[in-house]
């Protein structure tokens, strides 16, 4: 069992299956009322369900009656964002996964009027993902179907004899592309030369010629950079969806990060994050630091960023500078980080600690909380001056 906030570590697709379990609790609310609160819910990772403890007393009710639609909506948005309390519509920067598909799903949940409507949006999102996975699988299969007749025609293979194609081809040792190309071109040039000089062309065994050409094609394919198709990663996708994240990572690592598509590279980085291997993710993609920081913030583990200090990543350095009260470094590194409400508050604190009240006010703009923070700082400062005098 894991605490409910652990759901923030899962990929969006995996979260959807847990949301289905939340819907069941909401649908059963009249029969068994529960408290929709992150501290009352637990994740059962074995069967991918959300569970809760229910206590009942005949004369003393301890649960709080809430609208199950509102409770369900708040728990879903809590899982998708870094917010501890969802009071108003979250902004894009509040989301852990800021892809359009996640934002669109959240919009649908916000506008849903009933538990059944929320259930429908969840089911549609799962179906959309499964369709996408299936279409990618079919597309990759079509790419892998080689048309040998077409290949033979490209090499001008002509034969009037009927013979069985060889059952096995020689794919033993890959050679350089240039060498293979030279072999094919040499045959073509020889043919052109004989036609020009009106010499009798050399008789060739069609079976042997086809076999040699197909062997050349095989070597050409091997000499190129290995392309990883979605079909080849089906096992990794399935392992990730079942929560077997390290197994999924092992499969992706065998193919190599550089051989993956941009989409699959992102999946690999997210799996590193979810399995507490942030350093590996940042070594492969330093730009992934924002995702790592967001994850550490949601878990309340910012101090653990010190384990990544040796990477000299500007985003990590900014967070560590703030933790250590190095205000000048915080202001110097601000240009390397994405601006969020949390960081705006950090920069206001940095300016105040350096006595730059006007700069802090400009940064706070119309944010009531930040302006209150500045006002409290000024009042406290005057109080200290009065005591000193």
mmCIF file of C-alpha atoms in Angstrom:
data_model
loop_
_atom_site.group_PDB
_atom_site.id
_atom_site.type_symbol
_atom_site.label_atom_id
_atom_site.label_comp_id
_atom_site.label_asym_id
_atom_site.label_seq_id
_atom_site.Cartn_x
_atom_site.Cartn_y
_atom_site.Cartn_z
ATOM 1 C CA UNK A 1 0.000 0.000 0.000
ATOM 2 C CA UNK A 2 1.128 3.546 -0.776
ATOM 3 C CA UNK A 3 -0.206 6.938 0.314
ATOM 4 C CA UNK A 4 -2.437 8.636 -2.253
ATOM 5 C CA UNK A 5 0.083 11.370 -3.134
ATOM 6 C CA UNK A 6 2.287 8.577 -4.558
ATOM 7 C CA UNK A 7 -0.039 8.603 -7.597
ATOM 8 C CA UNK A 8 1.745 11.756 -8.795
ATOM 9 C CA UNK A 9 4.737 9.600 -9.691
ATOM 10 C CA UNK A 10 2.775 7.573 -12.241
ATOM 11 C CA UNK A 11 2.503 8.340 -15.939
ATOM 12 C CA UNK A 12 -0.832 9.840 -16.986
ATOM 13 C CA UNK A 13 -1.987 6.644 -18.706
ATOM 14 C CA UNK A 14 -1.345 4.610 -15.571
ATOM 15 C CA UNK A 15 -3.170 7.181 -13.431
ATOM 16 C CA UNK A 16 -6.299 6.680 -15.534
ATOM 17 C CA UNK A 17 -6.718 3.111 -14.291
ATOM 18 C CA UNK A 18 -6.545 4.300 -10.681
ATOM 19 C CA UNK A 19 -9.112 7.006 -11.467
ATOM 20 C CA UNK A 20 -11.490 4.244 -12.542
ATOM 21 C CA UNK A 21 -11.216 2.828 -9.021
ATOM 22 C CA UNK A 22 -11.956 6.283 -7.578
ATOM 23 C CA UNK A 23 -15.101 6.425 -9.702
ATOM 24 C CA UNK A 24 -16.317 3.149 -8.174
ATOM 25 C CA UNK A 25 -15.934 4.631 -4.691
ATOM 26 C CA UNK A 26 -17.921 7.711 -5.746
ATOM 27 C CA UNK A 27 -20.668 5.612 -7.337
ATOM 28 C CA UNK A 28 -20.997 3.648 -4.085
ATOM 29 C CA UNK A 29 -21.043 6.820 -1.997
ATOM 30 C CA UNK A 30 -24.706 6.622 -0.908
ATOM 31 C CA UNK A 31 -24.249 3.103 0.392
ATOM 32 C CA UNK A 32 -20.774 3.643 1.905
ATOM 33 C CA UNK A 33 -19.896 7.333 2.407
ATOM 34 C CA UNK A 34 -16.187 8.065 2.458
ATOM 35 C CA UNK A 35 -14.018 11.118 2.951
ATOM 36 C CA UNK A 36 -12.488 12.282 -0.342
ATOM 37 C CA UNK A 37 -9.181 13.392 1.114
ATOM 38 C CA UNK A 38 -5.632 12.441 0.111
ATOM 39 C CA UNK A 39 -4.905 11.384 3.699
ATOM 40 C CA UNK A 40 -7.819 8.933 3.701
ATOM 41 C CA UNK A 41 -6.975 7.122 0.462
ATOM 42 C CA UNK A 42 -4.395 4.436 -0.239
ATOM 43 C CA UNK A 43 -2.995 2.963 -3.464
ATOM 44 C CA UNK A 44 -2.936 -0.818 -3.824
ATOM 45 C CA UNK A 45 -0.184 -1.342 -6.405
ATOM 46 C CA UNK A 46 -0.889 -5.058 -6.809
ATOM 47 C CA UNK A 47 -4.337 -4.678 -8.372
ATOM 48 C CA UNK A 48 -4.116 -0.961 -9.313
ATOM 49 C CA UNK A 49 -6.979 0.143 -7.111
ATOM 50 C CA UNK A 50 -7.607 2.917 -4.603
ATOM 51 C CA UNK A 51 -8.784 1.834 -1.164
ATOM 52 C CA UNK A 52 -9.823 3.547 2.040
ATOM 53 C CA UNK A 53 -10.603 2.705 5.654
ATOM 54 C CA UNK A 54 -14.231 3.163 6.718
ATOM 55 C CA UNK A 55 -15.167 3.386 10.393
ATOM 56 C CA UNK A 56 -18.753 3.664 11.558
ATOM 57 C CA UNK A 57 -20.393 4.358 14.891
ATOM 58 C CA UNK A 58 -24.114 4.179 15.580
ATOM 59 C CA UNK A 59 -24.323 7.461 17.504
ATOM 60 C CA UNK A 60 -21.256 9.361 16.331
ATOM 61 C CA UNK A 61 -20.565 9.879 12.651
ATOM 62 C CA UNK A 62 -16.950 10.733 11.903
ATOM 63 C CA UNK A 63 -17.142 11.184 8.141
ATOM 64 C CA UNK A 64 -17.852 14.496 6.467
ATOM 65 C CA UNK A 65 -20.694 14.630 3.966
ATOM 66 C CA UNK A 66 -19.444 16.049 0.670
ATOM 67 C CA UNK A 67 -20.688 16.018 -2.908
ATOM 68 C CA UNK A 68 -19.100 12.884 -4.458
ATOM 69 C CA UNK A 69 -18.681 14.709 -7.789
ATOM 70 C CA UNK A 70 -16.711 17.508 -6.119
ATOM 71 C CA UNK A 71 -14.684 15.031 -4.053
ATOM 72 C CA UNK A 72 -13.869 12.888 -7.083
ATOM 73 C CA UNK A 73 -12.935 15.932 -9.164
ATOM 74 C CA UNK A 74 -10.618 17.292 -6.447
ATOM 75 C CA UNK A 75 -8.810 13.953 -6.017
ATOM 76 C CA UNK A 76 -8.226 13.630 -9.772
ATOM 77 C CA UNK A 77 -6.891 17.185 -10.102
ATOM 78 C CA UNK A 78 -4.728 16.668 -7.009
ATOM 79 C CA UNK A 79 -3.118 13.671 -8.756
ATOM 80 C CA UNK A 80 -2.476 15.643 -11.964
ATOM 81 C CA UNK A 81 -1.029 18.811 -10.381
ATOM 82 C CA UNK A 82 1.406 19.952 -7.708
ATOM 83 C CA UNK A 83 -1.403 21.678 -5.794
ATOM 84 C CA UNK A 84 -2.213 20.517 -2.272
ATOM 85 C CA UNK A 85 -5.706 22.032 -2.409
ATOM 86 C CA UNK A 86 -7.649 22.587 -5.613
ATOM 87 C CA UNK A 87 -9.652 25.726 -4.887
ATOM 88 C CA UNK A 88 -9.889 27.135 -8.398
ATOM 89 C CA UNK A 89 -9.094 26.071 -11.938
ATOM 90 C CA UNK A 90 -5.419 24.982 -12.094
ATOM 91 C CA UNK A 91 -3.082 26.760 -14.472
ATOM 92 C CA UNK A 92 -0.912 24.929 -16.966
ATOM 93 C CA UNK A 93 2.223 25.481 -14.869
ATOM 94 C CA UNK A 94 0.523 23.682 -11.976
ATOM 95 C CA UNK A 95 0.339 20.414 -13.915
ATOM 96 C CA UNK A 96 3.032 17.769 -13.492
ATOM 97 C CA UNK A 97 2.538 16.518 -17.059
ATOM 98 C CA UNK A 98 1.795 19.593 -19.187
ATOM 99 C CA UNK A 99 0.960 17.842 -22.460
ATOM 100 C CA UNK A 100 -2.206 18.908 -24.290
ATOM 101 C CA UNK A 101 -3.858 15.522 -23.759
ATOM 102 C CA UNK A 102 -3.598 15.935 -19.975
ATOM 103 C CA UNK A 103 -4.832 19.538 -20.003
ATOM 104 C CA UNK A 104 -7.767 18.568 -22.218
ATOM 105 C CA UNK A 105 -8.663 15.695 -19.876
ATOM 106 C CA UNK A 106 -8.554 18.023 -16.846
ATOM 107 C CA UNK A 107 -10.837 20.507 -18.639
ATOM 108 C CA UNK A 108 -13.360 17.725 -19.221
ATOM 109 C CA UNK A 109 -13.230 16.698 -15.559
ATOM 110 C CA UNK A 110 -13.755 20.308 -14.431
ATOM 111 C CA UNK A 111 -16.878 20.669 -16.578
ATOM 112 C CA UNK A 112 -18.355 17.247 -15.743
ATOM 113 C CA UNK A 113 -21.712 17.410 -13.930
ATOM 114 C CA UNK A 114 -21.931 13.839 -12.654
ATOM 115 C CA UNK A 115 -19.862 10.855 -11.558
ATOM 116 C CA UNK A 116 -20.976 8.933 -14.647
ATOM 117 C CA UNK A 117 -19.800 11.746 -16.911
ATOM 118 C CA UNK A 118 -16.381 11.682 -15.254
ATOM 119 C CA UNK A 119 -16.295 7.898 -15.707
ATOM 120 C CA UNK A 120 -17.039 8.358 -19.402
ATOM 121 C CA UNK A 121 -14.159 10.836 -19.870
ATOM 122 C CA UNK A 122 -11.761 8.436 -18.154
ATOM 123 C CA UNK A 123 -12.914 5.502 -20.306
ATOM 124 C CA UNK A 124 -12.577 7.585 -23.491
ATOM 125 C CA UNK A 125 -9.022 8.606 -22.577
ATOM 126 C CA UNK A 126 -8.030 4.984 -21.949
ATOM 127 C CA UNK A 127 -9.638 3.917 -25.224
ATOM 128 C CA UNK A 128 -7.828 6.681 -27.109
ATOM 129 C CA UNK A 129 -4.487 5.518 -25.756
ATOM 130 C CA UNK A 130 -5.191 1.866 -26.587
ATOM 131 C CA UNK A 131 -6.212 2.813 -30.137
ATOM 132 C CA UNK A 132 -3.047 4.806 -30.561
ATOM 133 C CA UNK A 133 -0.986 1.871 -29.330
ATOM 134 C CA UNK A 134 -2.767 -0.477 -31.739
ATOM 135 C CA UNK A 135 -2.326 1.859 -34.722
ATOM 136 C CA UNK A 136 1.386 2.207 -33.982
ATOM 137 C CA UNK A 137 1.641 -1.569 -33.807
ATOM 138 C CA UNK A 138 -0.052 -1.988 -37.212
ATOM 139 C CA UNK A 139 2.068 0.755 -38.774
ATOM 140 C CA UNK A 140 5.271 -0.871 -37.600
ATOM 141 C CA UNK A 141 4.143 -4.254 -38.971
ATOM 142 C CA UNK A 142 3.551 -2.785 -42.425
ATOM 143 C CA UNK A 143 7.041 -1.279 -42.418
ATOM 144 C CA UNK A 144 8.577 -4.644 -41.603
ATOM 145 C CA UNK A 145 6.928 -6.413 -44.576
ATOM 146 C CA UNK A 146 9.644 -6.378 -47.236
ATOM 147 C CA UNK A 147 8.603 -6.797 -50.852
ATOM 148 C CA UNK A 148 11.476 -8.839 -52.312
ATOM 149 C CA UNK A 149 10.053 -8.639 -55.828
ATOM 150 C CA UNK A 150 10.278 -4.852 -55.681
ATOM 151 C CA UNK A 151 13.796 -5.016 -54.259
ATOM 152 C CA UNK A 152 14.905 -7.302 -57.055
ATOM 153 C CA UNK A 153 13.527 -4.956 -59.714
ATOM 154 C CA UNK A 154 15.562 -2.067 -58.319
ATOM 155 C CA UNK A 155 18.719 -4.057 -59.006
ATOM 156 C CA UNK A 156 17.584 -4.861 -62.578
ATOM 157 C CA UNK A 157 17.415 -8.590 -61.980
ATOM 158 C CA UNK A 158 15.912 -10.319 -64.960
ATOM 159 C CA UNK A 159 15.375 -14.005 -65.290
ATOM 160 C CA UNK A 160 13.460 -16.194 -67.699
ATOM 161 C CA UNK A 161 14.097 -19.286 -65.655
ATOM 162 C CA UNK A 162 11.796 -20.514 -62.938
ATOM 163 C CA UNK A 163 13.592 -21.466 -59.769
ATOM 164 C CA UNK A 164 12.896 -21.549 -56.083
ATOM 165 C CA UNK A 165 14.218 -18.586 -54.109
ATOM 166 C CA UNK A 166 16.857 -19.534 -51.549
ATOM 167 C CA UNK A 167 15.488 -20.438 -48.161
ATOM 168 C CA UNK A 168 18.353 -18.897 -46.274
ATOM 169 C CA UNK A 169 20.392 -15.797 -46.974
ATOM 170 C CA UNK A 170 23.852 -14.855 -45.839
ATOM 171 C CA UNK A 171 23.617 -12.147 -43.136
ATOM 172 C CA UNK A 172 26.871 -13.060 -41.430
ATOM 173 C CA UNK A 173 29.145 -10.044 -41.023
ATOM 174 C CA UNK A 174 28.003 -6.443 -41.728
ATOM 175 C CA UNK A 175 30.236 -4.367 -43.991
ATOM 176 C CA UNK A 176 30.485 -0.667 -44.638
ATOM 177 C CA UNK A 177 27.687 0.818 -46.780
ATOM 178 C CA UNK A 178 30.220 2.197 -49.241
ATOM 179 C CA UNK A 179 31.688 -1.267 -49.891
ATOM 180 C CA UNK A 180 28.306 -2.839 -50.577
ATOM 181 C CA UNK A 181 27.251 0.022 -52.807
ATOM 182 C CA UNK A 182 30.503 -0.286 -54.734
ATOM 183 C CA UNK A 183 29.803 -3.966 -55.390
ATOM 184 C CA UNK A 184 26.353 -3.263 -56.837
ATOM 185 C CA UNK A 185 27.569 -0.313 -58.906
ATOM 186 C CA UNK A 186 30.456 -2.388 -60.237
ATOM 187 C CA UNK A 187 28.000 -4.967 -61.623
ATOM 188 C CA UNK A 188 25.938 -2.211 -63.262
ATOM 189 C CA UNK A 189 29.020 -0.520 -64.789
ATOM 190 C CA UNK A 190 30.239 -3.839 -66.131
ATOM 191 C CA UNK A 191 26.883 -4.349 -67.841
ATOM 192 C CA UNK A 192 26.949 -0.832 -69.364
ATOM 193 C CA UNK A 193 30.483 -1.360 -70.555
ATOM 194 C CA UNK A 194 29.722 -4.630 -72.317
ATOM 195 C CA UNK A 195 26.694 -3.145 -74.045
ATOM 196 C CA UNK A 196 28.781 -0.181 -75.266
ATOM 197 C CA UNK A 197 31.545 -2.363 -76.634
ATOM 198 C CA UNK A 198 28.924 -4.717 -78.146
ATOM 199 C CA UNK A 199 30.471 -7.620 -76.349
ATOM 200 C CA UNK A 200 28.485 -10.679 -75.523
ATOM 201 C CA UNK A 201 27.185 -10.332 -71.969
ATOM 202 C CA UNK A 202 28.405 -12.822 -69.464
ATOM 203 C CA UNK A 203 25.853 -15.490 -68.604
ATOM 204 C CA UNK A 204 24.799 -15.435 -64.963
ATOM 205 C CA UNK A 205 22.988 -17.933 -62.806
ATOM 206 C CA UNK A 206 19.730 -16.123 -61.836
ATOM 207 C CA UNK A 207 19.468 -17.945 -58.498
ATOM 208 C CA UNK A 208 23.011 -16.992 -57.565
ATOM 209 C CA UNK A 209 22.520 -13.393 -58.714
ATOM 210 C CA UNK A 210 19.330 -12.961 -56.639
ATOM 211 C CA UNK A 211 20.998 -14.435 -53.578
ATOM 212 C CA UNK A 212 23.996 -12.105 -53.944
ATOM 213 C CA UNK A 213 21.747 -9.052 -54.363
ATOM 214 C CA UNK A 214 19.587 -9.869 -51.368
ATOM 215 C CA UNK A 215 22.739 -10.428 -49.317
ATOM 216 C CA UNK A 216 23.915 -6.954 -50.338
ATOM 217 C CA UNK A 217 20.590 -5.466 -49.245
ATOM 218 C CA UNK A 218 20.857 -7.213 -45.897
ATOM 219 C CA UNK A 219 24.299 -5.744 -45.360
ATOM 220 C CA UNK A 220 23.043 -2.291 -46.316
ATOM 221 C CA UNK A 221 20.294 -2.546 -43.720
ATOM 222 C CA UNK A 222 22.708 -3.708 -41.053
ATOM 223 C CA UNK A 223 25.189 -0.942 -41.787
ATOM 224 C CA UNK A 224 22.590 1.747 -41.031
ATOM 225 C CA UNK A 225 21.696 3.015 -37.567
ATOM 226 C CA UNK A 226 19.203 0.702 -35.884
ATOM 227 C CA UNK A 227 15.685 2.164 -35.987
ATOM 228 C CA UNK A 228 13.444 1.145 -33.101
ATOM 229 C CA UNK A 229 9.801 0.789 -34.110
ATOM 230 C CA UNK A 230 6.847 0.942 -31.674
ATOM 231 C CA UNK A 231 6.197 -2.751 -32.266
ATOM 232 C CA UNK A 232 9.634 -3.584 -30.907
ATOM 233 C CA UNK A 233 8.757 -1.735 -27.702
ATOM 234 C CA UNK A 234 5.373 -3.356 -27.031
ATOM 235 C CA UNK A 235 6.841 -5.361 -24.139
ATOM 236 C CA UNK A 236 8.208 -2.169 -22.606
ATOM 237 C CA UNK A 237 4.824 -0.418 -22.900
ATOM 238 C CA UNK A 238 3.016 -3.344 -21.305
ATOM 239 C CA UNK A 239 5.519 -3.619 -18.455
ATOM 240 C CA UNK A 240 5.191 0.120 -17.723
ATOM 241 C CA UNK A 241 1.382 -0.063 -17.682
ATOM 242 C CA UNK A 242 1.525 -2.991 -15.253
ATOM 243 C CA UNK A 243 3.745 -0.988 -12.911
ATOM 244 C CA UNK A 244 6.859 -3.032 -13.757
ATOM 245 C CA UNK A 245 8.863 0.089 -14.439
ATOM 246 C CA UNK A 246 12.364 -1.301 -13.963
ATOM 247 C CA UNK A 247 11.572 -4.129 -16.380
ATOM 248 C CA UNK A 248 10.374 -1.552 -18.920
ATOM 249 C CA UNK A 249 13.578 0.417 -18.391
ATOM 250 C CA UNK A 250 15.723 -2.673 -18.928
ATOM 251 C CA UNK A 251 14.073 -3.181 -22.329
ATOM 252 C CA UNK A 252 14.538 0.465 -23.361
ATOM 253 C CA UNK A 253 18.170 0.456 -22.211
ATOM 254 C CA UNK A 254 18.911 -2.536 -24.425
ATOM 255 C CA UNK A 255 17.805 -0.535 -27.470
ATOM 256 C CA UNK A 256 19.695 2.566 -26.347
ATOM 257 C CA UNK A 257 18.398 6.067 -25.617
ATOM 258 C CA UNK A 258 19.788 7.577 -28.850
ATOM 259 C CA UNK A 259 18.011 4.964 -30.992
ATOM 260 C CA UNK A 260 14.570 5.789 -29.571
ATOM 261 C CA UNK A 261 12.050 8.262 -30.973
ATOM 262 C CA UNK A 262 11.509 11.547 -29.121
ATOM 263 C CA UNK A 263 8.319 10.170 -27.603
ATOM 264 C CA UNK A 264 9.987 6.980 -26.360
ATOM 265 C CA UNK A 265 12.945 8.958 -25.030
ATOM 266 C CA UNK A 266 10.495 10.973 -22.903
ATOM 267 C CA UNK A 267 8.939 7.740 -21.614
ATOM 268 C CA UNK A 268 12.392 6.466 -20.679
ATOM 269 C CA UNK A 269 13.194 9.669 -18.782
ATOM 270 C CA UNK A 270 9.872 9.527 -16.913
ATOM 271 C CA UNK A 271 10.557 5.924 -15.926
ATOM 272 C CA UNK A 272 13.949 6.953 -14.535
ATOM 273 C CA UNK A 273 12.198 9.667 -12.540
ATOM 274 C CA UNK A 274 9.541 7.287 -11.230
ATOM 275 C CA UNK A 275 12.170 4.756 -10.126
ATOM 276 C CA UNK A 276 14.298 7.322 -8.244
ATOM 277 C CA UNK A 277 17.065 7.334 -10.861
ATOM 278 C CA UNK A 278 17.067 11.062 -11.503
ATOM 279 C CA UNK A 279 20.810 11.233 -12.094
ATOM 280 C CA UNK A 280 20.610 8.808 -15.035
ATOM 281 C CA UNK A 281 17.796 10.847 -16.565
ATOM 282 C CA UNK A 282 19.707 14.130 -16.258
ATOM 283 C CA UNK A 283 22.871 12.655 -17.749
ATOM 284 C CA UNK A 284 20.869 11.692 -20.835
ATOM 285 C CA UNK A 285 18.830 14.929 -20.977
ATOM 286 C CA UNK A 286 19.910 17.923 -18.835
ATOM 287 C CA UNK A 287 16.714 19.730 -19.969
ATOM 288 C CA UNK A 288 14.694 17.186 -17.969
ATOM 289 C CA UNK A 289 15.758 18.957 -14.754
ATOM 290 C CA UNK A 290 12.464 20.901 -14.535
ATOM 291 C CA UNK A 291 10.524 17.608 -14.420
ATOM 292 C CA UNK A 292 12.849 16.276 -11.726
ATOM 293 C CA UNK A 293 12.439 19.391 -9.572
ATOM 294 C CA UNK A 294 8.638 19.281 -9.937
ATOM 295 C CA UNK A 295 8.701 15.649 -8.833
ATOM 296 C CA UNK A 296 10.886 16.400 -5.802
ATOM 297 C CA UNK A 297 8.632 19.318 -4.837
ATOM 298 C CA UNK A 298 5.521 17.129 -4.971
ATOM 299 C CA UNK A 299 7.216 14.580 -2.706
ATOM 300 C CA UNK A 300 8.639 17.184 -0.320
ATOM 301 C CA UNK A 301 12.158 15.931 -1.066
ATOM 302 C CA UNK A 302 13.949 19.075 -2.235
ATOM 303 C CA UNK A 303 16.881 18.351 0.079
ATOM 304 C CA UNK A 304 17.567 15.231 -1.996
ATOM 305 C CA UNK A 305 18.561 17.510 -4.877
ATOM 306 C CA UNK A 306 21.959 17.720 -3.170
ATOM 307 C CA UNK A 307 22.671 14.239 -4.548
ATOM 308 C CA UNK A 308 22.559 15.797 -8.040
ATOM 309 C CA UNK A 309 24.850 18.744 -7.291
ATOM 310 C CA UNK A 310 27.829 17.171 -9.088
ATOM 311 C CA UNK A 311 25.960 17.343 -12.421
ATOM 312 C CA UNK A 312 26.326 21.154 -12.407
ATOM 313 C CA UNK A 313 22.859 21.594 -13.885
ATOM 314 C CA UNK A 314 21.713 25.276 -13.733
ATOM 315 C CA UNK A 315 18.142 24.365 -12.694
ATOM 316 C CA UNK A 316 19.405 22.139 -9.867
ATOM 317 C CA UNK A 317 21.972 24.794 -8.894
ATOM 318 C CA UNK A 318 19.193 27.399 -8.637
ATOM 319 C CA UNK A 319 17.156 25.249 -6.236
ATOM 320 C CA UNK A 320 20.209 24.467 -4.101
ATOM 321 C CA UNK A 321 21.199 28.136 -3.994
ATOM 322 C CA UNK A 322 17.770 28.997 -2.598
ATOM 323 C CA UNK A 323 17.950 26.200 -0.024
ATOM 324 C CA UNK A 324 21.352 27.484 1.126
ATOM 325 C CA UNK A 325 20.278 31.146 1.224
ATOM 326 C CA UNK A 326 22.736 32.196 -1.491
ATOM 327 C CA UNK A 327 20.544 35.041 -2.700
ATOM 328 C CA UNK A 328 22.919 36.503 -5.282
ATOM 329 C CA UNK A 329 23.277 33.108 -6.924
ATOM 330 C CA UNK A 330 19.484 32.718 -6.926
ATOM 331 C CA UNK A 331 19.087 35.983 -8.847
ATOM 332 C CA UNK A 332 21.922 35.112 -11.241
ATOM 333 C CA UNK A 333 20.468 31.691 -12.066
ATOM 334 C CA UNK A 334 16.856 32.856 -12.480
ATOM 335 C CA UNK A 335 17.310 33.132 -16.262
ATOM 336 C CA UNK A 336 17.843 29.365 -16.512
ATOM 337 C CA UNK A 337 14.621 28.287 -14.806
ATOM 338 C CA UNK A 338 10.963 28.250 -15.767
ATOM 339 C CA UNK A 339 9.007 30.897 -13.870
ATOM 340 C CA UNK A 340 6.258 29.533 -11.617
ATOM 341 C CA UNK A 341 4.370 30.955 -8.630
ATOM 342 C CA UNK A 342 6.675 29.057 -6.293
ATOM 343 C CA UNK A 343 9.770 30.533 -7.919
ATOM 344 C CA UNK A 344 8.293 34.005 -8.050
ATOM 345 C CA UNK A 345 7.909 33.746 -4.281
ATOM 346 C CA UNK A 346 11.512 32.562 -4.002
ATOM 347 C CA UNK A 347 12.781 35.540 -5.996
ATOM 348 C CA UNK A 348 10.744 37.947 -3.874
ATOM 349 C CA UNK A 349 12.388 36.412 -0.774
ATOM 350 C CA UNK A 350 15.819 36.757 -2.380
ATOM 351 C CA UNK A 351 15.255 40.465 -3.116
ATOM 352 C CA UNK A 352 13.938 41.096 0.403
ATOM 353 C CA UNK A 353 16.887 39.355 2.016
ATOM 354 C CA UNK A 354 19.177 41.601 0.002
ATOM 355 C CA UNK A 355 17.176 44.706 0.999
ATOM 356 C CA UNK A 356 15.763 45.275 -2.477
ATOM 357 C CA UNK A 357 12.186 46.126 -1.537
ATOM 358 C CA UNK A 358 11.288 47.939 -4.763
ATOM 359 C CA UNK A 359 12.506 45.031 -6.912
ATOM 360 C CA UNK A 360 10.443 42.666 -4.756
ATOM 361 C CA UNK A 361 7.320 44.829 -5.274
ATOM 362 C CA UNK A 362 7.782 44.853 -9.055
ATOM 363 C CA UNK A 363 8.096 41.096 -9.084
ATOM 364 C CA UNK A 364 5.062 40.577 -6.838
ATOM 365 C CA UNK A 365 2.813 42.645 -9.137
ATOM 366 C CA UNK A 366 -0.801 42.042 -8.042
ATOM 367 C CA UNK A 367 -0.201 38.818 -6.135
ATOM 368 C CA UNK A 368 -1.910 39.402 -2.766
ATOM 369 C CA UNK A 369 0.110 36.762 -0.904
ATOM 370 C CA UNK A 370 3.447 38.102 -2.117
ATOM 371 C CA UNK A 371 2.452 41.691 -1.359
ATOM 372 C CA UNK A 372 1.458 40.635 2.156
ATOM 373 C CA UNK A 373 4.837 38.950 2.502
ATOM 374 C CA UNK A 374 6.591 42.190 1.495
ATOM 375 C CA UNK A 375 4.425 44.234 3.853
ATOM 376 C CA UNK A 376 5.165 41.899 6.769
ATOM 377 C CA UNK A 377 8.882 42.110 5.989
ATOM 378 C CA UNK A 378 8.810 45.931 5.981
ATOM 379 C CA UNK A 379 6.849 46.057 9.265
ATOM 380 C CA UNK A 380 9.272 43.614 10.898
ATOM 381 C CA UNK A 381 12.239 45.601 9.655
ATOM 382 C CA UNK A 382 10.934 48.884 11.103
ATOM 383 C CA UNK A 383 10.184 47.125 14.381
ATOM 384 C CA UNK A 384 13.768 45.878 14.557
ATOM 385 C CA UNK A 385 15.065 49.380 13.824
ATOM 386 C CA UNK A 386 12.903 50.871 16.605
ATOM 387 C CA UNK A 387 14.182 48.305 19.083
ATOM 388 C CA UNK A 388 17.740 49.047 18.035
ATOM 389 C CA UNK A 389 17.277 52.793 18.489
#
